[in-house]
Short mmCIF file of C-alpha atoms in Angstrom, two decimals:
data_model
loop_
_atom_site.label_atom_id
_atom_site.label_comp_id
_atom_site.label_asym_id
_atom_site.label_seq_id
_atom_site.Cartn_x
_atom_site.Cartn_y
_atom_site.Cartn_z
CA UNK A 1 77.57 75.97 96.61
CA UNK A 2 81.31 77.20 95.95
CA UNK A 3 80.48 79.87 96.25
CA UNK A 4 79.23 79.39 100.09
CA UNK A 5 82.52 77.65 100.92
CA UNK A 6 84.43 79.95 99.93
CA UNK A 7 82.51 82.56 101.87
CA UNK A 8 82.27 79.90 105.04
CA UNK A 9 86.20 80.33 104.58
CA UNK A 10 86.72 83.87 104.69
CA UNK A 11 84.80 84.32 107.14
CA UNK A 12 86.58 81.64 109.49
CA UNK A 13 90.02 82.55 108.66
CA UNK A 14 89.44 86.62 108.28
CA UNK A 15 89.19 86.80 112.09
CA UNK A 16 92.36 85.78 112.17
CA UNK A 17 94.06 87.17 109.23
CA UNK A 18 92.36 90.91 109.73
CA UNK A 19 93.46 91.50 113.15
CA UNK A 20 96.90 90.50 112.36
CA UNK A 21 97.05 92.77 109.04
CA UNK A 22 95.97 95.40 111.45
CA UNK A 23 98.62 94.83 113.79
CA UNK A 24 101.08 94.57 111.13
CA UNK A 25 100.10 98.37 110.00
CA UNK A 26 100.10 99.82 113.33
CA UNK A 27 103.43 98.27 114.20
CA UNK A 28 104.49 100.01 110.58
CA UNK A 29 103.19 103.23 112.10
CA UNK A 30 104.96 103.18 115.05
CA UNK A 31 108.31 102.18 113.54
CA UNK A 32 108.27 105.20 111.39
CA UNK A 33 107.64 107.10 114.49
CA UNK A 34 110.49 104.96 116.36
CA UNK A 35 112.91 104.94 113.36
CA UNK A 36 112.63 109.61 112.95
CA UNK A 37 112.62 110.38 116.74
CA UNK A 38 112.86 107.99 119.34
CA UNK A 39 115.78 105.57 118.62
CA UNK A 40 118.18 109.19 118.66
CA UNK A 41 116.56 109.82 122.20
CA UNK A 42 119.09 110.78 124.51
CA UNK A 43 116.73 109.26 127.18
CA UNK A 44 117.14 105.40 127.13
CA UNK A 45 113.56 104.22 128.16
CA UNK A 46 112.47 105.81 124.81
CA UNK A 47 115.41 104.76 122.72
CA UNK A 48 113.97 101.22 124.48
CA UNK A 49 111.00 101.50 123.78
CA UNK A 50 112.06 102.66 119.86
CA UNK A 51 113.74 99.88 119.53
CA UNK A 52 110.91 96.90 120.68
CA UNK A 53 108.35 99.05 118.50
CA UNK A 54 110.46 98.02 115.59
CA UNK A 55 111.18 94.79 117.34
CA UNK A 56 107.55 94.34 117.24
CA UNK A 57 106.85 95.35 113.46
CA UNK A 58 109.62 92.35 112.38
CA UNK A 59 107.66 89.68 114.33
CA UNK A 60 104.12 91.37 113.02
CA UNK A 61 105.80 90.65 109.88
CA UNK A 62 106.83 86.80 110.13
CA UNK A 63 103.55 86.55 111.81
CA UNK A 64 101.40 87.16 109.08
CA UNK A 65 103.68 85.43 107.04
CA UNK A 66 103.51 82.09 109.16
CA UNK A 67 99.62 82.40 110.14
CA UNK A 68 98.42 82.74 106.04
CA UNK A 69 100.59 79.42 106.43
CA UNK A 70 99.84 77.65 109.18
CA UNK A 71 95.77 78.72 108.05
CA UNK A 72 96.44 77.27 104.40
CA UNK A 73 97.31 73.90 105.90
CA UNK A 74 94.99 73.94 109.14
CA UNK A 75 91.70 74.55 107.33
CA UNK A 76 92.44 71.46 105.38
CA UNK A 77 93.95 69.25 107.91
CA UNK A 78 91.09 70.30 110.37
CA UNK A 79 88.02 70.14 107.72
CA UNK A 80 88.48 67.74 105.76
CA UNK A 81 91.16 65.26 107.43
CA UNK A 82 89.81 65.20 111.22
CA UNK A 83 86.60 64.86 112.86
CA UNK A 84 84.95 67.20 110.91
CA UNK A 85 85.54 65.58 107.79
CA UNK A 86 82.31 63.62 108.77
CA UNK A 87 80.10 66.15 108.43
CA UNK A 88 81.78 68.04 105.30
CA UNK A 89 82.22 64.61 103.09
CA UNK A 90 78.37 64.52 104.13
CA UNK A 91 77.14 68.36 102.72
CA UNK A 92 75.88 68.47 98.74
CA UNK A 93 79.13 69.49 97.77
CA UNK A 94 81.99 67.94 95.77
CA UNK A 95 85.80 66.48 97.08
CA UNK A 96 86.75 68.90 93.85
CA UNK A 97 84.54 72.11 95.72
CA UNK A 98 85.68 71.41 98.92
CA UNK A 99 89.27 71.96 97.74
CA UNK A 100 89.16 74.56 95.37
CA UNK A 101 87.47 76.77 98.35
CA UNK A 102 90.85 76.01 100.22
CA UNK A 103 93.13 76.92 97.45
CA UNK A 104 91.06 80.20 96.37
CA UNK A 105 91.29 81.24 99.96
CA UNK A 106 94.48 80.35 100.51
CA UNK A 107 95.63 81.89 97.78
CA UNK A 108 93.76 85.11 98.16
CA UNK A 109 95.30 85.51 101.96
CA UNK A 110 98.64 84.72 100.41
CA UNK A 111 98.45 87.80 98.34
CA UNK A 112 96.74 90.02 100.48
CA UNK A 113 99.88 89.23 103.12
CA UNK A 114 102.38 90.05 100.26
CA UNK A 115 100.16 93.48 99.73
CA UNK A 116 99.92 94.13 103.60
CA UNK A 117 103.84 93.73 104.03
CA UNK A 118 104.45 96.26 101.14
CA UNK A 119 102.00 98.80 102.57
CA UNK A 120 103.33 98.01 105.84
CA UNK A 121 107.24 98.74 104.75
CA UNK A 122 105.92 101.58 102.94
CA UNK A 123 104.43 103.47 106.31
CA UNK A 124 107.95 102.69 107.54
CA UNK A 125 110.06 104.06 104.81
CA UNK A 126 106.80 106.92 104.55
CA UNK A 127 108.43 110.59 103.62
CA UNK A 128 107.00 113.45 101.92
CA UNK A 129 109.65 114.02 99.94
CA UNK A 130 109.77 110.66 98.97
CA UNK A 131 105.90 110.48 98.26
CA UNK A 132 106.08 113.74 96.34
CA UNK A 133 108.23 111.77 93.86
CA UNK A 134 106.44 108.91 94.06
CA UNK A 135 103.46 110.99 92.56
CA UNK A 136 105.48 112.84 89.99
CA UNK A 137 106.50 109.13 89.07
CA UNK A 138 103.03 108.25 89.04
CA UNK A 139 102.52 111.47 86.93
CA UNK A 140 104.88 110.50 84.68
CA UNK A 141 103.94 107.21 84.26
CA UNK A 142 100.19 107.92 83.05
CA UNK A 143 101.94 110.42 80.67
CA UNK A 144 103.84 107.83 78.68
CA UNK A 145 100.79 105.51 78.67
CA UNK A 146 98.83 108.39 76.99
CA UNK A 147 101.24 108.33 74.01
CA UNK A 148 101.16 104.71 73.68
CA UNK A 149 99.35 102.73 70.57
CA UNK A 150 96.25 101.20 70.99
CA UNK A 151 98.65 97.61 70.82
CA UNK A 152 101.24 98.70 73.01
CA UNK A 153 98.83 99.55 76.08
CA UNK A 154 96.49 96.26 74.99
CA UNK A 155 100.15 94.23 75.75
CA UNK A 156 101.10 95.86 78.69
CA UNK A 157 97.68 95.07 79.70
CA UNK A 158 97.70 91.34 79.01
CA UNK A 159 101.30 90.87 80.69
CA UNK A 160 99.84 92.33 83.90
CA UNK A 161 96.89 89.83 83.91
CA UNK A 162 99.16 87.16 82.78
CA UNK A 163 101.88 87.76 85.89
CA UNK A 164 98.71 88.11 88.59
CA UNK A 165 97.59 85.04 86.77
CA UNK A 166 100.96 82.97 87.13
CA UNK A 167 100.93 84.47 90.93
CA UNK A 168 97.78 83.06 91.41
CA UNK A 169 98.42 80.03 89.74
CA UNK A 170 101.72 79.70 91.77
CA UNK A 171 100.41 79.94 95.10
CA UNK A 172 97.62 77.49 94.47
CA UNK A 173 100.38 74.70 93.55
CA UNK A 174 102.28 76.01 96.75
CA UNK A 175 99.31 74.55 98.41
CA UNK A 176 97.76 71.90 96.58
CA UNK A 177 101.71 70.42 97.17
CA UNK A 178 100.89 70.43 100.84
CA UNK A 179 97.31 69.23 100.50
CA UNK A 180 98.66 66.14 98.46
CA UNK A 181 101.08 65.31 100.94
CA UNK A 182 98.28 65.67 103.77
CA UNK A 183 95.52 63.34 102.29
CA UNK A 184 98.20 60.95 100.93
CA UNK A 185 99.69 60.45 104.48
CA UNK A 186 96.03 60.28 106.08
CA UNK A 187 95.38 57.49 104.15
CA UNK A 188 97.40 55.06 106.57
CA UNK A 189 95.94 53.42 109.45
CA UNK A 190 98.46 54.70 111.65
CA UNK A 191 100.74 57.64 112.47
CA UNK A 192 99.14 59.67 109.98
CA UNK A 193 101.33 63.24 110.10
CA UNK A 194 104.55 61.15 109.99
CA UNK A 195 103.35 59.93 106.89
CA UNK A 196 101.81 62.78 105.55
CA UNK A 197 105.43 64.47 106.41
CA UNK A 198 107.13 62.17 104.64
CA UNK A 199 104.71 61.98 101.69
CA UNK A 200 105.67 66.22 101.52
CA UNK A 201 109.52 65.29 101.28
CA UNK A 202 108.80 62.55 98.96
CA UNK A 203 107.11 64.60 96.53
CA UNK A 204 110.44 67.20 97.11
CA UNK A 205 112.88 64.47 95.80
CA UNK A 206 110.48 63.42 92.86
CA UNK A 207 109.78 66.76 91.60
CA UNK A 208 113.62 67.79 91.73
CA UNK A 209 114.02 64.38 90.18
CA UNK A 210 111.42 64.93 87.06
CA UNK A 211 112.94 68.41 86.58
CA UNK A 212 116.47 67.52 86.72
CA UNK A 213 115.56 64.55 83.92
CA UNK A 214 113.64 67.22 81.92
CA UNK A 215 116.05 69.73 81.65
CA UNK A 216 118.33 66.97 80.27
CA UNK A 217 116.01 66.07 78.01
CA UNK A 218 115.37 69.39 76.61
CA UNK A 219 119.17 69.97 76.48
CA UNK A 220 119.75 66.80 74.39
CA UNK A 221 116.86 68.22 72.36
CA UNK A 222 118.62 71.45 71.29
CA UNK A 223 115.92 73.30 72.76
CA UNK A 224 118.17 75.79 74.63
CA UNK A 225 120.39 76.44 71.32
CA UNK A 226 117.32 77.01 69.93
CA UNK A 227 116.18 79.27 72.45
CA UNK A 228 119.28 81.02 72.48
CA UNK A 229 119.19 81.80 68.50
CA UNK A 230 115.65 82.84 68.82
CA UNK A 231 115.98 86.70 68.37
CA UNK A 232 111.95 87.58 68.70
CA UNK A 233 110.32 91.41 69.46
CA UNK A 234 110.95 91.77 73.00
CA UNK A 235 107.01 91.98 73.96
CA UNK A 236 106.77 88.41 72.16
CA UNK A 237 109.38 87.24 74.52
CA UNK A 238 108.07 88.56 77.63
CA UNK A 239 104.58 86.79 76.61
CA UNK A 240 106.22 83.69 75.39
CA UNK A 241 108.28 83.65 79.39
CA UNK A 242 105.00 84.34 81.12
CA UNK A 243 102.61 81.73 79.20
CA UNK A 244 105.49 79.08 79.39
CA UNK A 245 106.01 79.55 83.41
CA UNK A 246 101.99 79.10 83.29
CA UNK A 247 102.03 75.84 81.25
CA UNK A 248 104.45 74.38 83.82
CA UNK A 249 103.03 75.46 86.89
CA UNK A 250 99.65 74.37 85.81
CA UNK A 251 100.91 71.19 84.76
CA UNK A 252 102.94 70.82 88.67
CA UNK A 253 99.55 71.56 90.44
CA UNK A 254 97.86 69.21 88.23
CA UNK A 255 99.63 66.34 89.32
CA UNK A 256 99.08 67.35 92.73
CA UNK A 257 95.43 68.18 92.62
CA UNK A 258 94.89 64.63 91.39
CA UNK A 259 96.55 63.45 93.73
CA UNK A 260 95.14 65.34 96.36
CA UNK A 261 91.29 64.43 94.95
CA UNK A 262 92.41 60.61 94.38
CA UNK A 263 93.27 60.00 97.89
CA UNK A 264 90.20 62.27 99.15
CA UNK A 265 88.00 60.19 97.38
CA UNK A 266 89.58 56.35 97.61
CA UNK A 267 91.43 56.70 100.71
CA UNK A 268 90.55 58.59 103.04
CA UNK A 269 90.38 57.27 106.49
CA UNK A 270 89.21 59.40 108.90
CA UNK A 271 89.50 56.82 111.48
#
């Protein structure tokens, strides 16, 4: 049945999203075109016009940006917090599905914006010259991985699906921060966004709070002179920095996923 949500929720949000990724790349397209011959124009309409094509490709940009946003807390607010939340708490499927198809969606559209602004900046910055090297890089690159041990390219493997991992991971407690602050705030019997508002800033102080006591703490308990005369291989470090920046940031959506499913659960008042 996950599965089907999470389908249900591409689907709704992909109209959105796709057209604006589209946008995004033609706007690219014509500020590469804008940025090599038209803003030099000695005609003014089409050093204008040059100039609101990459006018245009800027907005595209905070557009996608705030849509995979705006999307992220929408489908959540409108599904499960509103109206509709009648029929969804109704359907054969669990508080704990219903919000891990928001935060796989959410975080898959947070990605895919990151990718679609780097493609997009790429068409803008697109040269031959510069491609050319970019392929020689490439070139290079699979050269060096040819002469690498077995263990070497094994690590380098494992860091890259630890980082996507901790990316992932990330952008799931970017949301589940805002989906705690939502069904906290919608538990009140009245004024339920100012709440739900102030539940988000709430959560702000208190997790600046925790991590301002813990870093004490782990001051007082040497653990940074520790750290500091720990002289490991540099491939241990990098995995020991990735797998430690996991550990917190699953233990910070954690808290907020319980949250989240506690008030969803016992609270929720969809009155």
């Amino acid at each position: 049945m996950l599965r089907k949500l999470i389908k249900h929720e591409f689907h709704a949000t992909g109209r959105t999203m796709l057209p604006l990724y589209l946008i995004l790349l033609l706007t690219a397209a014509g500020s590469n075109i804008a940025g090599r011959w038209m803003l030099d124009s000695q005609i003014f309409a089409v050093s204008l016009l040059g100039g609101l094509i990459i006018f245009a490709f800027i907005i595209a940009i905070f557009a996608v940006f705030v849509e995979a946003f705006w999307l992220m807390i929408q489908r959540f607010y409108k599904n499960l917090l509103q109206d509709e939340g009648y029929l969804m708490m109704t359907l054969p499927v669990s508080v704990h599905q219903h919000v891990w198809a928001k935060l796989t969606v959410s975080a898959v559209w947070f990605l895919a914006t990151i990718s679609a602004v780097i493609l997009a900046s790429m068409i803008v910055a697109y040269d031959v010259h510069i491609f050319q090297e970019f392929f020689h890089l490439i070139g290079d690159i699979f050269r060096v991985l040819q002469k690498l041990k077995i263990s070497e390219a094994f690590n380098g493997t494992v860091i890259i699906i630890e980082g996507l991992a901790l990316i992932f991971l990330a952008l799931a407690a970017f949301s589940l921060q805002f989906y705690a602050a939502l069904a906290m705030g919608h538990s009140m019997a009245n004024h339920k966004m100012v709440w739900s508002v102030g539940c988000f800033f709430g959560f702000q102080f208190a997790v600046q709070f925790v991590g301002s006591l813990l870093l004490v703490s782990l001051s007082k308990m040497r653990l940074f002179r520790f750290l500091n005369n720990w002289d490991p291989e540099p491939i241990v470090a990098v995995h020991v920095g990735l797998l430690m920046a996991i550990g917190l940031v699953v233990i910070y959506g954690t808290i907020f996923y319980i949250v989240t499913i506690f008030f969803l659960k016992k609270r929720l008042n969809l009155e």
